[in-house]
Amino acid sequence: MEFGIVPIIASLAFLIVLILVYNSKKQINDITNKIFKLYIYISLTFCITELLFVFTVTYVDISIISKIIWKIHWVFGCSYWGLLFLYLVIIIKNIEVNSFKEVFNYDKVLKIILIIFMVVPFITLIVPADSVDIMLENKELMFSNKKLDIFIVIYCSIILISIYSYYLANRKKVSKTCRFSVYITIINSISFIIFQILLPNISLYFELSVVMAYILYFNFANPDIGLMKEINLVQKDIEKINKTKTDFLSNMSYEIKIPIDLITNLCNDISTINVFDQEMVKKDLKQIIISGNNLLEIVNNVLDISKIESGRNILIEKEYNLKEMIDDISSNAISRIGAKKVEFKLELDENISSILIGDYSKLYRAILNIVNNAAKFTEVGKVVFSVTSNKNGNYEKLLFKVSDTGNGIKEEDKNSLFSKGVKLKNNVGGETEGSGLGLSISKDYIDALGGKIWFESEYRVGSTFYIEVSQKIKDSTPIGQIKSDVKDDNKRIDCTGKTVLIVDDNKPNIKVVKRLLEKYNFKVDSVLNGQDCIYKIKSEIHYDLIFMDHVMEGMDGIETLHVLKSLKEYNLPPVIVLTANAMSDTRDLYIKEGFDGYLSKPVTLKDLDKVVNKYFNNK
């Protein structure tokens, strides 16, 4: 009798070790770990009831108690088989759910099988325990009898057939580890059942559960395996990200190189011509300007993508003039169209509220990218930019619509159009232009604003893009009319007698800004660092406006401004930061530091006009 107990005690010791090891490690709270934990505790109960049964048969010698424990023992034994099936099926089918209820409702076939397996353990309660009386009479342990053996063989056969059926149905998706576990489960189960019938005095059913627990642990439930899988997934993600970055940098280097090469070559040609041809030089300069604008657009898009991917894509809401936004975007489009045979039309609902509250920078960039694409890729015909709205309480639901007669979008390209790096096709020769970032940025920004962006397109006919977004109303005064077809007429405010100081450590930048300011008849002075700027102010030289670079050697622009602000006894004019830092959220940062305005490099006459008009119009 003692010999029959030894395998039970040994198996119990192995199972306890496994439970301790399993619980000593942090587990992922997923369905597979929940079932495995239940599986090993059911196995533990299976073992404990078996030991109790042996104890009652050996020392208590009360038939009814032994029979009750015997039947409870086999309720847990059959439950163990059902959990083994459920665990392997979840692994085979890769079922990703969080609860037993979701597994139960996964599909109809699985639900029927699980119902059968939940009912079967309780059927063992009605299986006669004749062998108990024989054991009590002969004082000999018997872990098998004919009626129970028949029942277990039938039950296990159904389970093993079910497991194998699920395996065959999903074998193409099954890993080698899972395949091994299925086969070893089938072989072990059949072997243990046969040996248990041949050796009825030794407990083998429970030993099977312990062996299977170890197999499942080392193949699936061990957290180290999950960690290795996570590491492999992370490694694949890193490789994918690195490839994406490599492709992105390769694409950007190509896109940046094109305009730089063109600018460099045209400048070299102009500098080496023997006979000055004014018309030819004007055409070359116009091409240089276009290439410079394209290069600036690529840099701005890269900066926007960098901000989005770094997690700094937060909303900065403030009040803004919608009329100024539309006018600015329209002027950009007209400039981009240039001499092409393309008509630009602005259709505006004049009843739209003039002053709104929202993230101006994101909305502006999103719309500008769409309108610029329409202007860039339309060679003939028209570009129509329309703005309509519906008021809803304190909010204005704006609908921006941009239609063009460009080349349109192929059907196979439509699903990936808003993906990063996807380029639109130019009508001429089917060449690609641009970085392929504009539409992706527009979608990211509109999503952040809680709006919608979509499009309609017919290849070789044209496209229409829509942006819908709600903004809070600050001033419901109607926006009125905007004349979109009025180009720069070169008329500037006359600022004769006014003096401007430029603070910049880059002499070519000073030269460019000085030429622009001279169009307004300003008297222009300049210094190369912040210390000299402070010296000028302390010398009580009068200036009406100061343009100051941010990044300079020695004292930077912000530090210089703080020193100037501390000079209470001196009359400080408005100070406008002049910087290459063109991130859309930097304007507010500079204003918080004390600057009176913001201009990003390269400075344009249009932007300069706004500053000059603000401080010198009607003065």
Coordinates of C-alpha atoms in Angstrom, one line a residue:
M1 CA 0.0 0.0 0.0
E2 CA 2.9 2.4 0.9
F3 CA 4.4 1.8 -2.6
G4 CA 1.2 3.1 -4.2
I5 CA 1.4 6.3 -2.1
V6 CA 5.0 7.1 -3.1
P7 CA 4.2 8.4 -6.7
I8 CA 1.4 10.6 -5.3
I9 CA 3.7 12.2 -2.7
A10 CA 6.5 12.7 -5.2
S11 CA 4.1 14.2 -7.7
L12 CA 2.6 16.5 -5.1
A13 CA 6.1 17.7 -4.2
F14 CA 6.9 18.5 -7.8
L15 CA 3.6 20.3 -8.2
I16 CA 4.2 22.4 -5.1
V17 CA 7.6 23.4 -6.4
L18 CA 6.0 24.5 -9.7
I19 CA 3.4 26.5 -8.0
L20 CA 6.0 28.3 -5.8
V21 CA 8.2 29.0 -8.9
Y22 CA 5.2 30.2 -10.9
N23 CA 3.9 32.6 -8.2
S24 CA 7.4 33.9 -7.5
K25 CA 7.4 35.6 -10.9
K26 CA 5.3 38.5 -12.0
Q27 CA 2.6 37.3 -14.4
I28 CA 0.7 39.0 -17.2
N29 CA -2.9 39.1 -16.3
D30 CA -4.2 37.6 -19.6
I31 CA -6.6 34.7 -20.1
T32 CA -3.9 32.1 -20.7
N33 CA -2.3 32.8 -17.3
K34 CA -5.7 32.8 -15.6
I35 CA -6.5 29.4 -17.0
F36 CA -3.0 28.0 -16.2
K37 CA -3.2 29.2 -12.6
L38 CA -6.6 27.6 -12.3
Y39 CA -5.2 24.4 -13.9
I40 CA -2.4 24.0 -11.5
Y41 CA -4.6 24.6 -8.5
I42 CA -7.2 22.1 -9.7
S43 CA -4.3 19.7 -10.1
L44 CA -3.2 20.4 -6.6
T45 CA -6.7 19.7 -5.3
F46 CA -6.8 16.5 -7.4
C47 CA -3.7 15.4 -5.6
I48 CA -4.8 16.4 -2.1
T49 CA -8.2 14.5 -2.5
E50 CA -6.3 11.5 -3.7
L51 CA -4.1 11.6 -0.5
L52 CA -7.2 12.0 1.6
F53 CA -8.8 9.0 -0.1
V54 CA -5.7 6.9 0.6
F55 CA -5.7 8.0 4.2
T56 CA -9.5 7.2 4.7
V57 CA -9.1 3.8 3.0
T58 CA -6.0 3.0 5.1
Y59 CA -6.9 4.4 8.5
V60 CA -10.6 5.4 8.8
D61 CA -12.2 2.3 7.2
I62 CA -15.6 4.1 6.7
S63 CA -17.0 3.3 3.3
I64 CA -19.3 6.3 2.9
I65 CA -16.5 8.8 3.7
S66 CA -14.1 7.1 1.3
K67 CA -16.7 7.0 -1.5
I68 CA -17.5 10.7 -1.0
I69 CA -13.8 11.7 -1.2
W70 CA -13.4 9.3 -4.2
K71 CA -16.2 11.0 -6.2
I72 CA -15.0 14.6 -5.3
H73 CA -11.5 13.5 -6.3
W74 CA -12.8 12.5 -9.8
V75 CA -14.8 15.7 -10.2
F76 CA -11.5 17.6 -9.9
G77 CA -9.8 15.0 -12.2
C78 CA -12.3 15.5 -15.0
S79 CA -12.1 19.3 -14.5
Y80 CA -8.4 19.1 -15.0
W81 CA -8.9 17.4 -18.4
G82 CA -11.4 20.1 -19.4
L83 CA -9.0 22.9 -18.4
L84 CA -6.2 21.2 -20.4
F85 CA -8.4 21.2 -23.4
L86 CA -9.4 24.9 -22.9
Y87 CA -5.8 26.0 -22.4
L88 CA -4.5 24.3 -25.5
V89 CA -7.4 25.6 -27.7
I90 CA -6.7 29.2 -26.6
I91 CA -3.0 28.7 -27.5
I92 CA -3.8 27.0 -30.8
K93 CA -6.4 29.6 -31.9
N94 CA -4.5 32.5 -30.4
I95 CA -7.7 33.7 -28.7
E96 CA -7.1 37.2 -27.3
V97 CA -9.7 37.9 -24.7
N98 CA -9.7 38.9 -21.1
S99 CA -12.3 36.8 -19.4
F100 CA -13.7 33.2 -19.3
K101 CA -17.1 34.7 -20.4
E102 CA -15.5 36.0 -23.6
V103 CA -13.8 32.6 -24.2
F104 CA -17.2 30.9 -23.7
N105 CA -18.9 33.2 -26.2
Y106 CA -16.0 33.0 -28.7
D107 CA -17.8 30.7 -31.2
K108 CA -20.7 28.2 -31.1
V109 CA -18.7 25.0 -31.4
L110 CA -16.3 25.9 -28.6
K111 CA -19.3 26.9 -26.4
I112 CA -21.0 23.5 -26.9
I113 CA -17.8 21.6 -26.1
L114 CA -17.2 23.7 -23.0
I115 CA -20.7 23.1 -21.8
I116 CA -20.2 19.3 -22.2
F117 CA -16.9 19.5 -20.4
M118 CA -18.5 21.5 -17.5
V119 CA -21.2 18.9 -17.1
V120 CA -19.1 15.8 -17.4
P121 CA -17.2 16.2 -14.0
F122 CA -20.5 16.0 -12.2
I123 CA -21.5 12.8 -14.1
T124 CA -18.7 11.1 -12.1
L125 CA -20.8 11.5 -9.1
I126 CA -23.2 8.8 -10.4
V127 CA -20.5 6.4 -11.5
P128 CA -20.5 3.5 -9.0
A129 CA -17.5 3.4 -6.7
D130 CA -17.4 -0.4 -6.4
S131 CA -13.6 -0.5 -6.2
V132 CA -13.8 1.4 -2.8
D133 CA -15.5 -1.5 -1.1
I134 CA -13.0 -3.9 -2.6
M135 CA -10.1 -1.8 -1.4
L136 CA -11.6 -1.6 2.1
E137 CA -12.2 -5.4 2.2
N138 CA -8.8 -6.4 0.9
K139 CA -6.8 -3.4 2.4
E140 CA -5.3 -2.8 -1.0
L141 CA -5.1 0.4 -3.0
M142 CA -6.7 0.3 -6.5
F143 CA -6.6 3.4 -8.6
S144 CA -8.6 1.9 -11.5
N145 CA -11.8 0.0 -12.1
K146 CA -13.6 -1.2 -15.2
K147 CA -16.6 1.3 -15.1
L148 CA -14.4 4.3 -14.3
D149 CA -11.8 3.3 -16.8
I150 CA -14.4 3.1 -19.6
F151 CA -15.8 6.5 -18.6
I152 CA -12.3 8.1 -18.5
V153 CA -11.3 6.5 -21.8
I154 CA -14.4 7.9 -23.5
Y155 CA -14.1 11.3 -21.9
C156 CA -10.3 11.6 -22.7
S157 CA -10.8 10.4 -26.2
I158 CA -13.4 13.2 -26.8
I159 CA -11.0 15.8 -25.4
L160 CA -8.0 14.6 -27.4
I161 CA -10.0 14.4 -30.6
S162 CA -11.3 17.9 -30.0
I163 CA -7.8 19.3 -29.3
Y164 CA -6.4 17.6 -32.5
S165 CA -9.3 18.8 -34.5
Y166 CA -8.6 22.4 -33.5
Y167 CA -5.0 21.9 -34.2
L168 CA -5.7 20.6 -37.7
A169 CA -8.0 23.5 -38.5
N170 CA -5.4 26.0 -37.4
R171 CA -2.1 24.1 -38.2
K172 CA -0.9 26.8 -40.7
K173 CA -0.9 29.4 -37.9
V174 CA 0.4 27.1 -35.1
S175 CA 4.0 27.5 -33.9
K176 CA 6.4 24.6 -33.5
T177 CA 6.2 24.9 -29.7
C178 CA 2.4 24.6 -29.9
R179 CA 2.6 21.7 -32.3
F180 CA 5.0 19.8 -30.0
S181 CA 2.7 20.4 -27.0
V182 CA -0.3 19.1 -28.8
Y183 CA 1.5 15.9 -29.9
I184 CA 3.0 15.3 -26.5
T185 CA -0.4 15.8 -24.8
I186 CA -2.0 13.2 -27.0
I187 CA 0.9 10.7 -26.6
N188 CA 1.3 11.2 -22.8
S189 CA -2.5 11.0 -22.2
I190 CA -2.9 7.7 -24.1
S191 CA 0.3 6.2 -22.5
F192 CA -0.8 7.1 -18.9
I193 CA -4.3 5.8 -19.4
I194 CA -3.0 2.5 -20.7
F195 CA -0.4 2.1 -17.9
Q196 CA -3.0 3.0 -15.3
I197 CA -5.3 0.2 -16.5
L198 CA -2.4 -2.2 -16.5
L199 CA -1.1 -1.1 -13.1
P200 CA -4.2 -0.4 -11.0
N201 CA -2.3 -0.3 -7.7
I202 CA -0.2 2.8 -8.7
S203 CA -1.7 6.2 -9.2
L204 CA -0.8 7.5 -12.7
Y205 CA -3.7 9.8 -13.6
F206 CA -2.5 12.5 -11.2
E207 CA 1.1 12.1 -12.3
L208 CA -0.1 12.8 -15.8
S209 CA -1.5 16.2 -14.7
V210 CA 1.8 17.1 -13.0
V211 CA 3.8 16.1 -16.1
M212 CA 1.4 18.2 -18.3
A213 CA 1.6 21.1 -15.9
Y214 CA 5.4 21.2 -16.3
I215 CA 5.2 20.8 -20.1
L216 CA 2.7 23.7 -20.4
Y217 CA 4.7 25.9 -18.0
F218 CA 8.1 25.5 -19.8
N219 CA 6.4 25.9 -23.2
F220 CA 3.9 28.7 -22.6
A221 CA 3.3 29.9 -19.0
N222 CA 6.8 30.7 -18.0
P223 CA 7.0 34.5 -17.8
D224 CA 10.5 34.4 -19.2
I225 CA 9.1 33.0 -22.5
G226 CA 6.6 35.9 -22.6
L227 CA 9.4 38.3 -21.9
M228 CA 11.4 36.8 -24.8
K229 CA 8.4 37.2 -27.1
E230 CA 8.0 40.8 -26.0
I231 CA 11.8 41.4 -26.6
N232 CA 11.4 39.8 -30.1
L233 CA 8.4 42.0 -30.9
V234 CA 10.2 45.1 -29.6
Q235 CA 13.2 44.1 -31.7
K236 CA 11.1 43.8 -34.8
D237 CA 9.4 47.1 -34.0
I238 CA 12.8 48.7 -33.7
E239 CA 14.0 47.2 -36.9
K240 CA 10.8 48.5 -38.6
I241 CA 11.3 51.9 -37.1
N242 CA 14.9 52.0 -38.2
K243 CA 14.0 51.0 -41.7
T244 CA 11.3 53.7 -41.7
K245 CA 13.7 56.3 -40.5
T246 CA 16.3 55.2 -43.1
D247 CA 13.7 55.5 -45.8
F248 CA 12.5 58.8 -44.5
L249 CA 16.0 60.3 -44.3
S250 CA 16.8 58.9 -47.7
N251 CA 13.7 60.5 -49.1
M252 CA 14.3 63.8 -47.3
S253 CA 17.9 64.0 -48.4
Y254 CA 16.7 63.5 -52.0
E255 CA 13.9 66.1 -51.7
I256 CA 16.2 68.7 -50.0
K257 CA 19.0 68.1 -52.4
I258 CA 16.9 68.9 -55.5
P259 CA 16.1 72.6 -54.6
I260 CA 19.5 73.1 -53.1
D261 CA 21.2 71.9 -56.3
L262 CA 18.9 74.0 -58.4
I263 CA 19.5 77.2 -56.3
T264 CA 23.3 76.6 -56.2
N265 CA 23.5 76.0 -60.0
L266 CA 21.4 78.9 -60.9
C267 CA 23.3 81.2 -58.6
N268 CA 26.6 80.0 -60.1
D269 CA 25.2 80.6 -63.6
I270 CA 24.1 84.1 -62.7
S271 CA 27.5 85.0 -61.1
T272 CA 29.5 83.8 -64.2
I273 CA 27.5 85.3 -67.1
N274 CA 29.5 87.6 -69.3
V275 CA 26.5 89.4 -70.9
F276 CA 23.8 90.4 -68.4
D277 CA 20.4 89.3 -69.7
Q278 CA 17.8 90.9 -67.4
E279 CA 14.9 88.7 -68.5
M280 CA 16.9 85.5 -68.1
V281 CA 18.1 86.5 -64.7
K282 CA 14.6 87.4 -63.6
K283 CA 13.4 83.9 -64.7
D284 CA 16.3 82.3 -62.8
L285 CA 15.6 84.3 -59.7
K286 CA 11.9 83.4 -59.9
Q287 CA 13.0 79.7 -60.0
I288 CA 15.3 80.2 -57.1
I289 CA 12.4 81.7 -55.1
I290 CA 10.2 78.8 -55.9
S291 CA 12.9 76.3 -55.0
G292 CA 13.6 78.2 -51.8
N293 CA 9.9 78.1 -50.9
N294 CA 9.8 74.4 -51.6
L295 CA 12.8 73.8 -49.4
L296 CA 11.2 75.9 -46.6
E297 CA 8.0 73.9 -46.9
I298 CA 9.9 70.6 -46.5
V299 CA 11.8 71.9 -43.4
N300 CA 8.5 73.1 -41.9
N301 CA 6.9 69.8 -42.5
V302 CA 9.8 67.9 -40.9
L303 CA 9.6 70.2 -37.9
D304 CA 5.8 69.5 -37.6
I305 CA 6.3 65.8 -37.9
S306 CA 9.1 65.9 -35.3
K307 CA 6.7 67.8 -32.9
I308 CA 3.9 65.4 -33.5
E309 CA 6.0 62.3 -33.0
S310 CA 7.7 63.7 -29.8
G311 CA 4.3 63.9 -28.2
R312 CA 4.2 67.7 -28.1
N313 CA 1.1 67.9 -30.3
I314 CA -0.9 69.7 -27.6
L315 CA -3.6 72.2 -28.2
I316 CA -2.8 75.9 -27.7
E317 CA -6.1 77.7 -28.0
K318 CA -6.3 81.5 -28.4
E319 CA -8.5 84.0 -30.2
Y320 CA -7.7 84.7 -33.9
N321 CA -9.0 86.5 -36.9
L322 CA -10.4 84.0 -39.4
K323 CA -10.3 86.7 -42.2
E324 CA -6.6 87.1 -41.8
M325 CA -6.1 83.4 -41.9
I326 CA -8.0 82.9 -45.1
D327 CA -6.4 86.0 -46.7
D328 CA -2.9 84.6 -45.8
I329 CA -3.7 81.2 -47.2
S330 CA -5.2 82.6 -50.3
S331 CA -2.1 84.8 -50.9
N332 CA 0.2 81.8 -50.5
A333 CA -1.8 79.9 -53.1
I334 CA -1.8 82.8 -55.6
S335 CA 2.0 83.1 -55.1
R336 CA 2.4 79.4 -55.6
I337 CA 0.3 79.4 -58.8
G338 CA 2.5 82.1 -60.2
A339 CA 2.3 82.4 -64.0
K340 CA 0.5 79.1 -64.5
K341 CA -2.8 79.2 -66.4
V342 CA -4.7 78.5 -63.2
E343 CA -7.5 80.6 -61.8
F344 CA -7.7 80.8 -58.0
K345 CA -11.2 81.4 -56.6
L346 CA -12.2 82.1 -53.1
E347 CA -15.8 81.4 -52.1
L348 CA -16.6 82.6 -48.7
D349 CA -19.7 82.6 -46.5
E350 CA -19.7 86.3 -45.4
N351 CA -21.8 85.5 -42.3
I352 CA -19.0 83.5 -40.6
S353 CA -18.0 84.9 -37.3
S354 CA -14.8 87.0 -37.6
I355 CA -13.1 86.2 -34.3
L356 CA -12.8 82.6 -33.1
I357 CA -11.0 80.7 -30.4
G358 CA -9.0 77.6 -31.2
D359 CA -5.5 76.4 -32.1
Y360 CA -4.8 78.8 -34.9
S361 CA -1.4 77.3 -35.8
K362 CA -2.6 73.7 -36.3
L363 CA -5.7 74.7 -38.3
Y364 CA -3.7 77.1 -40.4
R365 CA -1.0 74.5 -41.2
A366 CA -3.6 71.8 -42.0
I367 CA -5.5 74.1 -44.4
L368 CA -2.4 75.6 -45.9
N369 CA -1.0 72.1 -46.8
I370 CA -4.2 71.2 -48.6
V371 CA -4.5 74.5 -50.5
N372 CA -0.8 74.5 -51.4
N373 CA -1.0 71.0 -52.8
A374 CA -3.9 72.0 -55.0
A375 CA -2.0 75.0 -56.3
K376 CA 1.2 73.0 -56.7
F377 CA -0.3 70.1 -58.6
T378 CA -2.7 72.0 -60.8
E379 CA -1.1 73.0 -64.1
V380 CA -4.2 74.3 -65.9
G381 CA -7.8 75.0 -64.9
K382 CA -8.7 76.4 -61.5
V383 CA -8.4 76.0 -57.7
V384 CA -11.4 76.8 -55.6
F385 CA -11.1 77.5 -51.9
S386 CA -14.5 77.7 -50.2
V387 CA -15.4 78.3 -46.5
T388 CA -18.9 77.8 -45.1
S389 CA -20.2 77.4 -41.6
N390 CA -23.1 76.5 -39.3
K391 CA -23.5 78.1 -36.0
N392 CA -24.3 75.9 -33.0
G393 CA -24.7 77.9 -29.9
N394 CA -21.3 79.4 -29.0
Y395 CA -19.6 77.3 -31.6
E396 CA -19.0 77.7 -35.3
K397 CA -18.7 74.5 -37.3
L398 CA -16.4 75.4 -40.2
L399 CA -16.2 73.5 -43.5
F400 CA -13.2 74.2 -45.6
K401 CA -13.4 72.8 -49.2
V402 CA -10.5 72.9 -51.7
S403 CA -11.3 71.7 -55.2
D404 CA -8.8 71.5 -58.1
T405 CA -8.6 70.4 -61.7
G406 CA -5.3 68.6 -61.2
N407 CA -4.3 65.1 -62.0
G408 CA -6.4 63.5 -59.3
I409 CA -5.6 60.4 -57.3
K410 CA -5.5 56.8 -58.5
E411 CA -7.9 54.4 -56.9
E412 CA -5.1 52.2 -55.5
D413 CA -3.5 55.2 -53.8
K414 CA -6.6 56.5 -52.0
N415 CA -6.4 54.3 -48.8
S416 CA -2.8 55.3 -48.1
L417 CA -3.0 59.0 -49.0
F418 CA -2.8 60.3 -45.5
S419 CA 0.1 58.0 -44.6
K420 CA 3.5 59.5 -44.0
G421 CA 5.7 59.8 -47.0
V422 CA 2.9 59.2 -49.6
K423 CA 3.4 61.7 -52.5
L424 CA 0.9 63.2 -54.9
K425 CA 1.6 62.9 -58.6
N426 CA 2.4 65.9 -60.7
N427 CA 0.6 66.2 -64.0
V428 CA 3.8 66.8 -65.9
G429 CA 5.5 63.5 -66.7
G430 CA 4.0 61.8 -63.7
E431 CA 6.9 63.0 -61.5
T432 CA 6.7 63.1 -57.8
E433 CA 7.2 66.3 -55.9
G434 CA 7.5 67.3 -52.2
S435 CA 8.2 65.3 -49.1
G436 CA 4.9 63.4 -48.9
L437 CA 4.4 64.8 -45.3
G438 CA 1.8 67.5 -45.8
L439 CA -1.4 65.4 -45.9
S440 CA -0.2 63.3 -43.0
I441 CA 0.4 66.4 -40.9
S442 CA -2.9 67.9 -41.9
K443 CA -4.7 64.7 -40.7
D444 CA -2.8 64.6 -37.4
Y445 CA -3.6 68.3 -36.7
I446 CA -7.3 68.0 -37.6
D447 CA -7.6 64.8 -35.5
A448 CA -6.0 66.7 -32.6
L449 CA -8.6 69.5 -33.1
G450 CA -11.4 66.9 -33.0
G451 CA -12.4 67.6 -36.6
K452 CA -12.6 65.5 -39.7
I453 CA -10.7 65.5 -43.0
W454 CA -11.6 63.5 -46.1
F455 CA -11.5 63.8 -49.9
E456 CA -13.1 62.9 -53.2
S457 CA -11.0 62.4 -56.3
E458 CA -11.3 61.2 -59.9
Y459 CA -8.0 60.3 -61.6
R460 CA -7.0 62.8 -64.4
V461 CA -10.1 65.0 -63.5
G462 CA -9.3 66.5 -60.1
S463 CA -9.7 66.3 -56.4
T464 CA -11.7 67.9 -53.6
F465 CA -10.5 67.9 -50.0
Y466 CA -12.7 68.7 -47.0
I467 CA -11.9 69.8 -43.5
E468 CA -14.6 70.2 -40.9
V469 CA -13.8 71.6 -37.5
S470 CA -15.7 73.4 -34.7
Q471 CA -14.3 76.6 -33.1
K472 CA -15.6 78.6 -30.2
I473 CA -17.0 82.1 -31.2
K474 CA -15.3 85.1 -29.6
D475 CA -16.9 87.8 -31.8
S476 CA -19.9 86.9 -34.0
T477 CA -19.5 90.0 -36.3
P478 CA -19.7 88.7 -39.9
I479 CA -16.4 88.2 -41.6
G480 CA -17.5 90.1 -44.8
Q481 CA -15.7 89.9 -48.1
I482 CA -12.1 89.0 -48.9
K483 CA -10.6 89.9 -52.3
S484 CA -8.4 86.9 -53.1
D485 CA -7.3 88.1 -56.6
V486 CA -5.5 91.2 -55.4
K487 CA -1.7 90.6 -55.7
D488 CA 1.1 92.5 -54.1
D489 CA 1.0 96.0 -55.6
N490 CA 4.3 97.0 -54.0
K491 CA 2.7 99.9 -52.0
R492 CA 4.2 100.3 -48.6
I493 CA 3.6 102.5 -45.6
D494 CA 6.0 105.5 -45.8
C495 CA 8.1 105.4 -42.6
T496 CA 10.4 108.2 -43.4
G497 CA 12.0 109.6 -40.2
K498 CA 11.6 106.3 -38.4
T499 CA 14.6 104.3 -37.2
V500 CA 15.0 100.5 -36.8
L501 CA 17.7 98.6 -35.1
I502 CA 18.5 95.0 -36.3
V503 CA 20.3 92.8 -33.8
D504 CA 21.8 89.7 -35.5
D505 CA 25.2 88.0 -35.5
N506 CA 24.8 87.0 -39.1
K507 CA 25.7 89.7 -41.6
P508 CA 23.9 88.2 -44.6
N509 CA 20.7 88.1 -42.5
I510 CA 21.1 91.7 -41.6
K511 CA 21.6 92.6 -45.3
V512 CA 18.3 90.8 -46.3
V513 CA 16.2 92.4 -43.5
K514 CA 17.8 95.8 -44.2
R515 CA 16.8 95.7 -47.9
L516 CA 13.2 94.8 -46.9
L517 CA 13.0 97.6 -44.4
E518 CA 14.3 100.1 -46.9
K519 CA 11.2 99.6 -49.0
Y520 CA 9.3 101.5 -46.2
N521 CA 12.0 104.3 -46.1
F522 CA 13.2 103.3 -42.7
K523 CA 16.6 104.4 -41.5
V524 CA 18.2 101.2 -40.5
D525 CA 21.0 100.6 -37.9
S526 CA 22.4 97.2 -36.9
V527 CA 24.6 95.5 -34.4
L528 CA 26.1 92.0 -34.3
N529 CA 25.4 91.0 -30.6
G530 CA 23.3 91.7 -27.6
Q531 CA 25.9 93.6 -25.7
D532 CA 26.2 96.2 -28.4
C533 CA 22.4 96.5 -28.5
I534 CA 22.3 97.3 -24.8
Y535 CA 25.1 99.8 -25.3
K536 CA 23.0 101.5 -28.0
I537 CA 20.0 101.8 -25.8
K538 CA 22.1 103.1 -22.8
S539 CA 23.6 105.7 -25.2
E540 CA 20.0 107.0 -25.6
I541 CA 20.0 106.5 -29.3
H542 CA 16.4 106.6 -30.3
Y543 CA 14.9 103.7 -32.1
D544 CA 11.2 103.2 -33.1
L545 CA 11.5 99.4 -33.5
I546 CA 14.0 96.6 -32.8
F547 CA 14.3 93.3 -34.6
M548 CA 16.3 90.9 -32.6
D549 CA 17.7 87.4 -33.4
H550 CA 17.3 84.7 -30.7
V551 CA 20.3 82.5 -31.1
M552 CA 23.5 84.7 -31.0
E553 CA 27.0 84.2 -29.7
G554 CA 27.5 85.6 -26.2
M555 CA 24.1 86.9 -25.0
D556 CA 21.2 85.4 -26.8
G557 CA 18.1 87.4 -27.7
I558 CA 16.0 86.4 -24.7
E559 CA 18.8 87.3 -22.2
T560 CA 19.4 90.6 -24.0
L561 CA 15.7 91.4 -23.9
H562 CA 15.5 90.7 -20.2
V563 CA 18.4 93.1 -19.6
L564 CA 16.7 95.8 -21.7
K565 CA 13.5 95.3 -19.8
S566 CA 15.4 95.9 -16.6
L567 CA 16.6 99.3 -17.8
K568 CA 13.6 101.2 -16.4
E569 CA 15.0 104.7 -17.0
Y570 CA 15.5 104.1 -20.7
N571 CA 12.7 104.3 -23.3
L572 CA 12.5 100.9 -24.9
P573 CA 10.7 100.6 -28.3
P574 CA 8.8 97.4 -29.4
V575 CA 11.1 94.5 -29.7
I576 CA 10.3 91.8 -32.4
V577 CA 12.0 88.5 -32.2
L578 CA 13.5 87.5 -35.5
T579 CA 14.3 83.7 -35.5
A580 CA 14.8 80.6 -37.5
N581 CA 12.9 78.7 -34.7
A582 CA 9.7 78.1 -36.7
M583 CA 7.9 75.6 -34.6
S584 CA 4.2 76.4 -34.5
D585 CA 4.1 76.8 -30.7
T586 CA 7.2 79.0 -30.3
R587 CA 5.4 82.3 -31.0
D588 CA 3.6 82.1 -27.6
L589 CA 6.8 81.2 -25.8
Y590 CA 8.6 84.3 -27.1
I591 CA 5.6 86.5 -26.2
K592 CA 5.8 85.1 -22.7
E593 CA 9.5 86.0 -22.5
G594 CA 8.5 89.6 -23.2
F595 CA 8.9 90.1 -26.9
D596 CA 6.2 92.3 -28.6
G597 CA 6.0 90.3 -31.8
Y598 CA 7.5 87.3 -33.7
L599 CA 8.9 86.9 -37.2
S600 CA 10.3 83.6 -38.5
K601 CA 13.2 83.5 -41.0
P602 CA 13.2 83.8 -43.9
V603 CA 11.3 87.1 -43.5
T604 CA 8.7 87.8 -46.2
L605 CA 7.3 91.2 -47.1
K606 CA 3.9 90.0 -46.3
D607 CA 4.8 89.1 -42.7
L608 CA 6.8 92.3 -42.4
D609 CA 3.8 94.3 -43.6
K610 CA 1.8 93.1 -40.7
V611 CA 4.4 94.3 -38.1
V612 CA 4.9 97.6 -39.8
N613 CA 1.2 98.2 -40.2
K614 CA 0.6 97.4 -36.5
Y615 CA 3.1 100.0 -35.2
F616 CA 3.3 102.7 -37.9
N617 CA -0.1 102.8 -39.7
N618 CA -1.8 106.2 -39.3
K619 CA 1.1 107.5 -37.3

